[in-house]
mmCIF file of C-alpha atoms in Angstrom:
data_model
loop_
_atom_site.group_PDB
_atom_site.id
_atom_site.type_symbol
_atom_site.label_atom_id
_atom_site.label_comp_id
_atom_site.label_asym_id
_atom_site.label_seq_id
_atom_site.Cartn_x
_atom_site.Cartn_y
_atom_site.Cartn_z
ATOM 1 C CA MET U 1 15.170 -25.317 43.567
ATOM 2 C CA SER U 2 12.978 -22.566 42.105
ATOM 3 C CA THR U 3 15.812 -21.270 39.917
ATOM 4 C CA HIS U 4 16.012 -24.634 38.140
ATOM 5 C CA THR U 5 12.310 -25.528 37.755
ATOM 6 C CA THR U 6 11.142 -22.235 36.241
ATOM 7 C CA PRO U 7 13.388 -22.306 33.140
ATOM 8 C CA THR U 8 12.614 -25.982 32.610
ATOM 9 C CA HIS U 9 8.865 -25.299 32.634
ATOM 10 C CA ALA U 10 9.286 -22.341 30.286
ATOM 11 C CA ALA U 11 11.389 -24.376 27.912
ATOM 12 C CA SER U 12 8.883 -27.240 27.767
ATOM 13 C CA GLN U 13 5.973 -24.948 26.901
ATOM 14 C CA PRO U 14 6.912 -24.280 23.222
ATOM 15 C CA ALA U 15 7.489 -27.996 22.604
ATOM 16 C CA HIS U 16 4.029 -28.791 23.939
ATOM 17 C CA THR U 17 2.532 -26.065 21.721
ATOM 18 C CA VAL U 18 4.261 -27.407 18.616
ATOM 19 C CA LYS U 19 3.079 -30.922 19.418
ATOM 20 C CA ALA U 20 -0.526 -29.736 19.730
ATOM 21 C CA TRP U 21 -0.324 -28.007 16.347
ATOM 22 C CA TRP U 22 1.021 -31.185 14.730
ATOM 23 C CA GLN U 23 -1.871 -33.150 16.209
ATOM 24 C CA ALA U 24 -4.413 -30.694 14.800
ATOM 25 C CA ALA U 25 -2.732 -30.381 11.402
ATOM 26 C CA PRO U 26 -4.300 -33.496 9.738
ATOM 27 C CA PHE U 27 -7.825 -32.497 10.765
ATOM 28 C CA THR U 28 -7.193 -28.922 9.662
ATOM 29 C CA ALA U 29 -5.934 -30.115 6.284
ATOM 30 C CA VAL U 30 -8.970 -32.354 5.756
ATOM 31 C CA PHE U 31 -11.340 -29.525 6.765
ATOM 32 C CA ALA U 32 -9.632 -27.080 4.414
ATOM 33 C CA LEU U 33 -9.409 -29.535 1.512
ATOM 34 C CA PHE U 34 -12.965 -30.869 1.608
ATOM 35 C CA PHE U 35 -14.870 -27.839 2.936
ATOM 36 C CA LEU U 36 -13.088 -24.499 2.654
ATOM 37 C CA VAL U 37 -11.579 -25.019 -0.805
ATOM 38 C CA PRO U 38 -14.854 -26.248 -2.460
ATOM 39 C CA LEU U 39 -16.769 -23.453 -0.737
ATOM 40 C CA ALA U 40 -14.279 -20.883 -2.003
ATOM 41 C CA LEU U 41 -14.557 -22.315 -5.534
ATOM 42 C CA VAL U 42 -18.363 -22.090 -5.457
ATOM 43 C CA LEU U 43 -18.161 -18.494 -4.252
ATOM 44 C CA MET U 44 -15.626 -17.638 -6.953
ATOM 45 C CA VAL U 45 -17.633 -19.250 -9.774
ATOM 46 C CA SER U 46 -20.789 -17.418 -8.656
ATOM 47 C CA PHE U 47 -19.168 -14.178 -9.852
ATOM 48 C CA TRP U 48 -18.156 -15.534 -13.253
ATOM 49 C CA ASN U 49 -19.960 -14.901 -16.508
ATOM 50 C CA PHE U 50 -21.079 -17.621 -18.906
ATOM 51 C CA ASN U 51 -22.738 -18.304 -22.214
ATOM 52 C CA GLU U 52 -24.045 -21.389 -23.986
ATOM 53 C CA TYR U 53 -20.556 -22.740 -24.618
ATOM 54 C CA GLU U 54 -18.130 -21.656 -21.901
ATOM 55 C CA LEU U 55 -17.481 -20.154 -18.511
ATOM 56 C CA ILE U 56 -15.872 -16.721 -18.572
ATOM 57 C CA PRO U 57 -13.680 -16.020 -15.519
ATOM 58 C CA GLY U 58 -14.059 -12.527 -14.141
ATOM 59 C CA PHE U 59 -16.153 -10.589 -11.672
ATOM 60 C CA THR U 60 -19.794 -9.793 -12.296
ATOM 61 C CA LEU U 61 -22.952 -9.533 -10.216
ATOM 62 C CA ARG U 62 -25.048 -10.586 -13.198
ATOM 63 C CA ASN U 63 -25.920 -13.980 -11.725
ATOM 64 C CA TYR U 64 -27.238 -12.523 -8.471
ATOM 65 C CA PHE U 65 -29.268 -9.899 -10.300
ATOM 66 C CA ALA U 66 -30.633 -12.570 -12.667
ATOM 67 C CA ILE U 67 -31.905 -14.665 -9.746
ATOM 68 C CA PHE U 68 -34.097 -11.871 -8.395
ATOM 69 C CA GLU U 69 -34.875 -10.174 -11.685
ATOM 70 C CA GLY U 70 -38.425 -8.858 -11.661
ATOM 71 C CA CYS U 71 -38.901 -9.482 -7.949
ATOM 72 C CA GLY U 72 -39.414 -5.808 -7.176
ATOM 73 C CA LYS U 73 -43.096 -6.078 -8.052
ATOM 74 C CA LEU U 74 -45.872 -8.639 -8.162
ATOM 75 C CA THR U 75 -46.717 -10.576 -11.298
ATOM 76 C CA ASP U 76 -49.867 -9.979 -13.322
ATOM 77 C CA ASN U 77 -51.610 -12.625 -11.213
ATOM 78 C CA GLY U 78 -50.619 -10.892 -8.001
ATOM 79 C CA ASP U 79 -47.988 -13.516 -7.108
ATOM 80 C CA LEU U 80 -44.371 -13.134 -6.096
ATOM 81 C CA CYS U 81 -41.599 -13.717 -8.598
ATOM 82 C CA VAL U 82 -40.402 -17.261 -9.239
ATOM 83 C CA SER U 83 -37.251 -16.972 -7.119
ATOM 84 C CA LEU U 84 -38.989 -15.575 -4.029
ATOM 85 C CA SER U 85 -41.845 -18.071 -4.396
ATOM 86 C CA THR U 86 -39.345 -20.927 -4.594
ATOM 87 C CA TYR U 87 -37.402 -19.750 -1.556
ATOM 88 C CA LEU U 88 -40.641 -19.359 0.420
ATOM 89 C CA SER U 89 -41.777 -22.819 -0.700
ATOM 90 C CA THR U 90 -38.473 -24.308 0.460
ATOM 91 C CA LEU U 91 -38.776 -22.520 3.821
ATOM 92 C CA LYS U 92 -42.358 -23.775 4.130
ATOM 93 C CA PHE U 93 -41.282 -27.395 3.679
ATOM 94 C CA CYS U 94 -38.393 -26.826 6.072
ATOM 95 C CA LEU U 95 -40.667 -25.389 8.787
ATOM 96 C CA LEU U 96 -43.301 -28.117 8.422
ATOM 97 C CA VAL U 97 -40.777 -30.949 8.457
ATOM 98 C CA TRP U 98 -38.884 -29.413 11.377
ATOM 99 C CA GLY U 99 -42.055 -29.077 13.465
ATOM 100 C CA ILE U 100 -43.327 -32.597 12.749
ATOM 101 C CA THR U 101 -39.953 -34.287 13.224
ATOM 102 C CA LEU U 102 -39.452 -32.365 16.475
ATOM 103 C CA LEU U 103 -42.766 -33.566 17.892
ATOM 104 C CA ILE U 104 -42.243 -37.173 16.793
ATOM 105 C CA GLY U 105 -38.567 -37.224 17.709
ATOM 106 C CA PHE U 106 -39.162 -35.755 21.160
ATOM 107 C CA ALA U 107 -42.009 -38.179 21.868
ATOM 108 C CA VAL U 108 -40.007 -41.233 20.780
ATOM 109 C CA ALA U 109 -36.898 -40.119 22.653
ATOM 110 C CA TYR U 110 -38.952 -39.382 25.780
ATOM 111 C CA PHE U 111 -40.541 -42.839 25.654
ATOM 112 C CA LEU U 112 -37.189 -44.572 25.201
ATOM 113 C CA ALA U 113 -35.417 -42.548 27.888
ATOM 114 C CA PHE U 114 -38.032 -42.445 30.662
ATOM 115 C CA HIS U 115 -40.575 -45.210 30.050
ATOM 116 C CA VAL U 116 -38.328 -48.083 28.960
ATOM 117 C CA ARG U 117 -36.517 -49.219 32.084
ATOM 118 C CA SER U 118 -34.452 -52.080 30.697
ATOM 119 C CA PRO U 119 -31.186 -50.988 28.989
ATOM 120 C CA GLY U 120 -31.415 -54.016 26.733
ATOM 121 C CA MET U 121 -34.918 -53.100 25.623
ATOM 122 C CA GLN U 122 -33.813 -49.487 25.106
ATOM 123 C CA THR U 123 -31.041 -50.677 22.825
ATOM 124 C CA ALA U 124 -33.356 -53.040 20.927
ATOM 125 C CA LEU U 125 -35.995 -50.351 20.357
ATOM 126 C CA PHE U 126 -33.352 -47.802 19.393
ATOM 127 C CA VAL U 127 -31.896 -50.193 16.824
ATOM 128 C CA LEU U 128 -35.441 -50.823 15.564
ATOM 129 C CA CYS U 129 -35.750 -47.090 14.874
ATOM 130 C CA THR U 130 -32.674 -47.307 12.652
ATOM 131 C CA VAL U 131 -34.057 -50.115 10.465
ATOM 132 C CA PRO U 132 -35.190 -47.715 7.687
ATOM 133 C CA PHE U 133 -31.581 -46.529 7.370
ATOM 134 C CA TRP U 134 -30.530 -49.999 6.268
ATOM 135 C CA THR U 135 -31.853 -49.204 2.787
ATOM 136 C CA SER U 136 -31.202 -46.227 0.514
ATOM 137 C CA ASN U 137 -33.301 -43.074 0.577
ATOM 138 C CA VAL U 138 -34.528 -43.643 -2.972
ATOM 139 C CA ILE U 139 -35.886 -47.104 -2.159
ATOM 140 C CA ARG U 140 -37.650 -45.765 0.931
ATOM 141 C CA MET U 141 -39.221 -42.983 -1.123
ATOM 142 C CA ILE U 142 -40.336 -45.301 -3.919
ATOM 143 C CA SER U 143 -41.954 -47.580 -1.343
ATOM 144 C CA TRP U 144 -44.595 -44.894 -0.764
ATOM 145 C CA VAL U 145 -45.744 -44.944 -4.400
ATOM 146 C CA PRO U 146 -47.713 -48.235 -4.262
ATOM 147 C CA LEU U 147 -49.235 -47.056 -0.986
ATOM 148 C CA LEU U 148 -50.270 -43.512 -1.906
ATOM 149 C CA GLY U 149 -50.873 -43.800 -5.662
ATOM 150 C CA ARG U 150 -54.282 -43.408 -7.277
ATOM 151 C CA ASN U 151 -54.656 -47.186 -7.352
ATOM 152 C CA GLY U 152 -52.522 -47.731 -4.261
ATOM 153 C CA LEU U 153 -53.357 -49.617 -1.102
ATOM 154 C CA VAL U 154 -54.493 -46.523 0.815
ATOM 155 C CA ASN U 155 -56.946 -45.415 -1.864
ATOM 156 C CA GLN U 156 -58.219 -48.952 -2.332
ATOM 157 C CA GLY U 157 -58.839 -49.172 1.402
ATOM 158 C CA LEU U 158 -60.618 -45.797 1.530
ATOM 159 C CA VAL U 159 -62.839 -46.609 -1.453
ATOM 160 C CA GLY U 160 -63.510 -50.129 -0.229
ATOM 161 C CA ALA U 161 -64.536 -48.837 3.217
ATOM 162 C CA GLY U 162 -66.864 -46.296 1.644
ATOM 163 C CA ILE U 163 -65.026 -43.330 3.156
ATOM 164 C CA VAL U 164 -64.519 -41.754 -0.279
ATOM 165 C CA GLU U 165 -66.255 -42.393 -3.575
ATOM 166 C CA GLN U 166 -63.230 -41.748 -5.770
ATOM 167 C CA PRO U 167 -59.486 -42.152 -5.153
ATOM 168 C CA VAL U 168 -57.859 -39.229 -3.345
ATOM 169 C CA GLU U 169 -55.573 -37.384 -5.737
ATOM 170 C CA TRP U 170 -53.431 -35.381 -3.302
ATOM 171 C CA LEU U 171 -51.889 -38.358 -1.529
ATOM 172 C CA LEU U 172 -49.071 -38.641 -4.076
ATOM 173 C CA PHE U 173 -47.084 -36.085 -6.085
ATOM 174 C CA SER U 174 -48.166 -33.274 -3.789
ATOM 175 C CA ASP U 175 -46.962 -31.187 -0.852
ATOM 176 C CA PHE U 176 -48.396 -33.848 1.454
ATOM 177 C CA SER U 177 -46.310 -36.655 -0.039
ATOM 178 C CA VAL U 178 -43.163 -34.508 0.022
ATOM 179 C CA VAL U 179 -43.583 -33.650 3.715
ATOM 180 C CA LEU U 180 -44.438 -37.286 4.507
ATOM 181 C CA ALA U 181 -41.282 -38.518 2.786
ATOM 182 C CA PHE U 182 -39.135 -35.910 4.519
ATOM 183 C CA VAL U 183 -40.524 -36.894 7.929
ATOM 184 C CA HIS U 184 -39.987 -40.571 7.145
ATOM 185 C CA LEU U 185 -36.411 -39.998 6.039
ATOM 186 C CA TYR U 186 -35.142 -37.522 8.614
ATOM 187 C CA THR U 187 -36.988 -38.057 11.902
ATOM 188 C CA MET U 188 -34.113 -40.226 13.110
ATOM 189 C CA PHE U 189 -31.822 -37.217 12.892
ATOM 190 C CA MET U 190 -34.028 -35.620 15.541
ATOM 191 C CA ILE U 191 -34.461 -38.699 17.730
ATOM 192 C CA VAL U 192 -30.772 -39.474 18.252
ATOM 193 C CA PRO U 193 -29.518 -36.147 19.704
ATOM 194 C CA ILE U 194 -32.654 -35.629 21.833
ATOM 195 C CA PHE U 195 -32.406 -39.168 23.210
ATOM 196 C CA ASN U 196 -28.738 -38.587 23.995
ATOM 197 C CA SER U 197 -29.565 -35.388 25.895
ATOM 198 C CA MET U 198 -32.374 -37.049 27.832
ATOM 199 C CA MET U 199 -30.161 -39.947 28.886
ATOM 200 C CA ARG U 200 -27.782 -37.442 30.478
ATOM 201 C CA ILE U 201 -30.504 -35.898 32.675
ATOM 202 C CA ASP U 202 -30.020 -36.655 36.370
ATOM 203 C CA ARG U 203 -33.055 -38.689 37.414
ATOM 204 C CA SER U 204 -32.893 -37.188 40.911
ATOM 205 C CA LEU U 205 -34.092 -33.907 39.388
ATOM 206 C CA LEU U 206 -37.293 -35.618 38.273
ATOM 207 C CA GLU U 207 -37.783 -37.064 41.736
ATOM 208 C CA ALA U 208 -37.217 -33.629 43.281
ATOM 209 C CA ALA U 209 -39.795 -32.098 40.960
ATOM 210 C CA SER U 210 -42.295 -34.809 41.856
ATOM 211 C CA ASP U 211 -41.630 -34.352 45.585
ATOM 212 C CA SER U 212 -42.230 -30.619 45.167
ATOM 213 C CA GLY U 213 -45.710 -31.334 43.845
ATOM 214 C CA ALA U 214 -45.053 -30.710 40.159
ATOM 215 C CA SER U 215 -47.372 -32.483 37.759
ATOM 216 C CA GLY U 216 -46.136 -34.597 34.872
ATOM 217 C CA TRP U 217 -46.627 -31.774 32.384
ATOM 218 C CA GLN U 218 -44.881 -29.268 34.678
ATOM 219 C CA THR U 219 -41.917 -31.604 35.065
ATOM 220 C CA LEU U 220 -41.806 -32.109 31.325
ATOM 221 C CA TRP U 221 -41.948 -28.409 30.484
ATOM 222 C CA ASN U 222 -39.779 -27.015 33.299
ATOM 223 C CA VAL U 223 -37.193 -29.777 33.721
ATOM 224 C CA ILE U 224 -36.957 -32.171 30.769
ATOM 225 C CA VAL U 225 -37.413 -29.710 27.891
ATOM 226 C CA PRO U 226 -34.806 -27.177 29.164
ATOM 227 C CA LEU U 227 -32.284 -29.958 29.837
ATOM 228 C CA SER U 228 -32.942 -31.461 26.371
ATOM 229 C CA ARG U 229 -32.481 -28.201 24.480
ATOM 230 C CA THR U 230 -28.977 -29.131 23.294
ATOM 231 C CA GLY U 231 -30.303 -32.261 21.606
ATOM 232 C CA ILE U 232 -33.263 -30.322 20.208
ATOM 233 C CA LEU U 233 -30.903 -27.731 18.747
ATOM 234 C CA ILE U 234 -28.541 -30.283 17.196
ATOM 235 C CA GLY U 235 -31.437 -32.259 15.720
ATOM 236 C CA SER U 236 -32.988 -29.063 14.375
ATOM 237 C CA ILE U 237 -29.737 -28.107 12.655
ATOM 238 C CA PHE U 238 -29.493 -31.545 11.054
ATOM 239 C CA VAL U 239 -33.071 -31.513 9.751
ATOM 240 C CA ILE U 240 -33.064 -27.900 8.567
ATOM 241 C CA THR U 241 -29.781 -28.124 6.672
ATOM 242 C CA ILE U 242 -30.744 -31.393 4.961
ATOM 243 C CA VAL U 243 -34.249 -30.303 3.949
ATOM 244 C CA MET U 244 -33.150 -26.888 2.672
ATOM 245 C CA GLY U 245 -30.737 -28.433 0.172
ATOM 246 C CA ASP U 246 -32.676 -31.576 -0.748
ATOM 247 C CA PHE U 247 -33.799 -31.987 -4.352
ATOM 248 C CA VAL U 248 -34.102 -35.762 -4.789
ATOM 249 C CA THR U 249 -37.025 -36.191 -2.375
ATOM 250 C CA ILE U 250 -38.942 -33.244 -3.802
ATOM 251 C CA GLY U 251 -38.293 -34.448 -7.347
ATOM 252 C CA VAL U 252 -39.458 -38.023 -6.709
ATOM 253 C CA MET U 253 -42.349 -37.405 -4.291
ATOM 254 C CA GLY U 254 -43.436 -34.192 -5.970
ATOM 255 C CA GLY U 255 -43.606 -35.769 -9.396
ATOM 256 C CA GLN U 256 -41.183 -33.149 -10.759
ATOM 257 C CA GLN U 257 -43.985 -30.599 -10.277
ATOM 258 C CA ILE U 258 -42.835 -28.883 -7.052
ATOM 259 C CA ALA U 259 -39.958 -26.433 -7.096
ATOM 260 C CA SER U 260 -37.292 -25.976 -4.443
ATOM 261 C CA ILE U 261 -33.956 -24.206 -4.317
ATOM 262 C CA GLY U 262 -32.093 -27.493 -4.418
ATOM 263 C CA LYS U 263 -34.119 -28.546 -7.457
ATOM 264 C CA ILE U 264 -33.392 -25.260 -9.220
ATOM 265 C CA ILE U 265 -29.663 -25.646 -8.562
ATOM 266 C CA GLN U 266 -29.766 -29.208 -9.904
ATOM 267 C CA VAL U 267 -31.576 -28.096 -13.084
ATOM 268 C CA GLN U 268 -29.200 -25.173 -13.644
ATOM 269 C CA THR U 269 -26.241 -27.496 -13.223
ATOM 270 C CA SER U 270 -27.680 -29.964 -15.741
ATOM 271 C CA TYR U 271 -27.935 -27.102 -18.258
ATOM 272 C CA LEU U 272 -24.284 -26.166 -17.545
ATOM 273 C CA GLN U 273 -25.290 -22.853 -15.977
ATOM 274 C CA PHE U 274 -22.692 -23.299 -13.249
ATOM 275 C CA PRO U 275 -22.248 -19.619 -12.270
ATOM 276 C CA LEU U 276 -26.016 -19.202 -11.855
ATOM 277 C CA ALA U 277 -26.235 -22.415 -9.837
ATOM 278 C CA ALA U 278 -23.279 -21.290 -7.706
ATOM 279 C CA ALA U 279 -24.969 -17.962 -6.981
ATOM 280 C CA ASN U 280 -28.121 -19.769 -5.864
ATOM 281 C CA ALA U 281 -25.986 -22.078 -3.714
ATOM 282 C CA VAL U 282 -24.294 -19.095 -2.036
ATOM 283 C CA ILE U 283 -27.649 -17.471 -1.266
ATOM 284 C CA LEU U 284 -29.029 -20.755 0.067
ATOM 285 C CA LEU U 285 -25.935 -21.232 2.232
ATOM 286 C CA ALA U 286 -26.306 -17.699 3.610
ATOM 287 C CA ILE U 287 -29.948 -18.357 4.531
ATOM 288 C CA VAL U 288 -29.101 -21.659 6.237
ATOM 289 C CA LEU U 289 -26.237 -20.060 8.148
ATOM 290 C CA MET U 290 -28.537 -17.278 9.355
ATOM 291 C CA ILE U 291 -31.059 -19.854 10.562
ATOM 292 C CA ILE U 292 -28.331 -21.796 12.364
ATOM 293 C CA TRP U 293 -26.957 -18.571 13.855
ATOM 294 C CA GLY U 294 -30.418 -17.729 15.176
ATOM 295 C CA LEU U 295 -30.760 -21.198 16.716
ATOM 296 C CA THR U 296 -27.336 -21.058 18.357
ATOM 297 C CA ARG U 297 -28.287 -17.755 20.000
ATOM 298 C CA LEU U 298 -30.835 -19.752 22.007
ATOM 299 C CA VAL U 299 -28.369 -22.391 23.228
ATOM 300 C CA ASP U 300 -24.581 -22.218 23.594
ATOM 301 C CA ILE U 301 -23.652 -25.705 22.392
ATOM 302 C CA ARG U 302 -20.045 -25.400 23.588
ATOM 303 C CA LYS U 303 -21.178 -24.871 27.184
ATOM 304 C CA GLU U 304 -23.885 -27.534 27.081
ATOM 305 C CA LEU U 305 -21.875 -30.388 25.562
#
C-alpha cells in the first residue's frame, strides 16, 4: 500500500502548487499594474532633468539637491529652510491629528463595544458614525466655513453672549481649522479597526480582571488596550498615510496660506515640474514608510489578525 500512495502524493504536489500560483496571478497582476509600475515610474522620473518646455530623460540628483538647497544653515531670521519647515509642519499636523483621532476613536469604539449591549443598537450607532461619509470630503470641509468664518455662527454666538468683543480670527483659515477638518474627516478610519478589535476581546477576560480586584482603569489599561493594539495600529496607519499626503484639506481650510508636502507636490505638478514633484513624492513616501515600519515593530499584524 505504501509503495502506491507515496508516488501519488508526490505527483499531486506540483499540480496543487501550479493551481495556487494561478489563483494568485490576477491579484499579483493588479498589484503590479496599479502600484509597482506607477511607483517605479515616479522613482524614475525623480532622477530626470527638466526645463520650462520639456522633460529630459537621464539620471541626475539635481532634483533632490534642489529640494534641500540652503538647508545646511538657518535663514537670516533664524528659521529653517522652506523644505525642512514644510516637512516639520506636515509632521506636526500628522501628530496632532493622529493623537486626537486616537483619543476620540478609542472612546467611541469603547462605548460601542462595551456599553451598548444591544447588537441592533450597536449597528444603528455605528451606521450613524458613517453618515458624514455619505457626502464628499469637499462638501464636508466647506460646511465649516459658515460656522467658523468671521461672520459665522460660532463668532456670532460668542459676540452675542459677550464672551468676546470682536470676532475670533483664528477659527478659520488657520492651523486650528485644518486640524479640525482632518479630525472630522478621518476619525472614522480610527474608529472602525479599534471597534473591530474590541469586539473580538473575550468578555470572560474582563470578568476575570474584575474578580481579581482590578479597577475600571486597570482593566482598561492592562486588558483592553493591549488587546486592541492591532486596531490601534491599523487605524494609525490609515490616518498617518492620509494626512501626510493630503493637500485638498490644507488648501481649503488653510485658505491657501499653509504649506504641506502634498500642497508643494500639487503646485509643482501644476507648473509642470514633474521631476521635482516626483522627488518630493519619493522623499515623502520614504518618511511614511519609516513611520509605518516603526509602528509595525510594536505590533506584528500578521500574528494578531
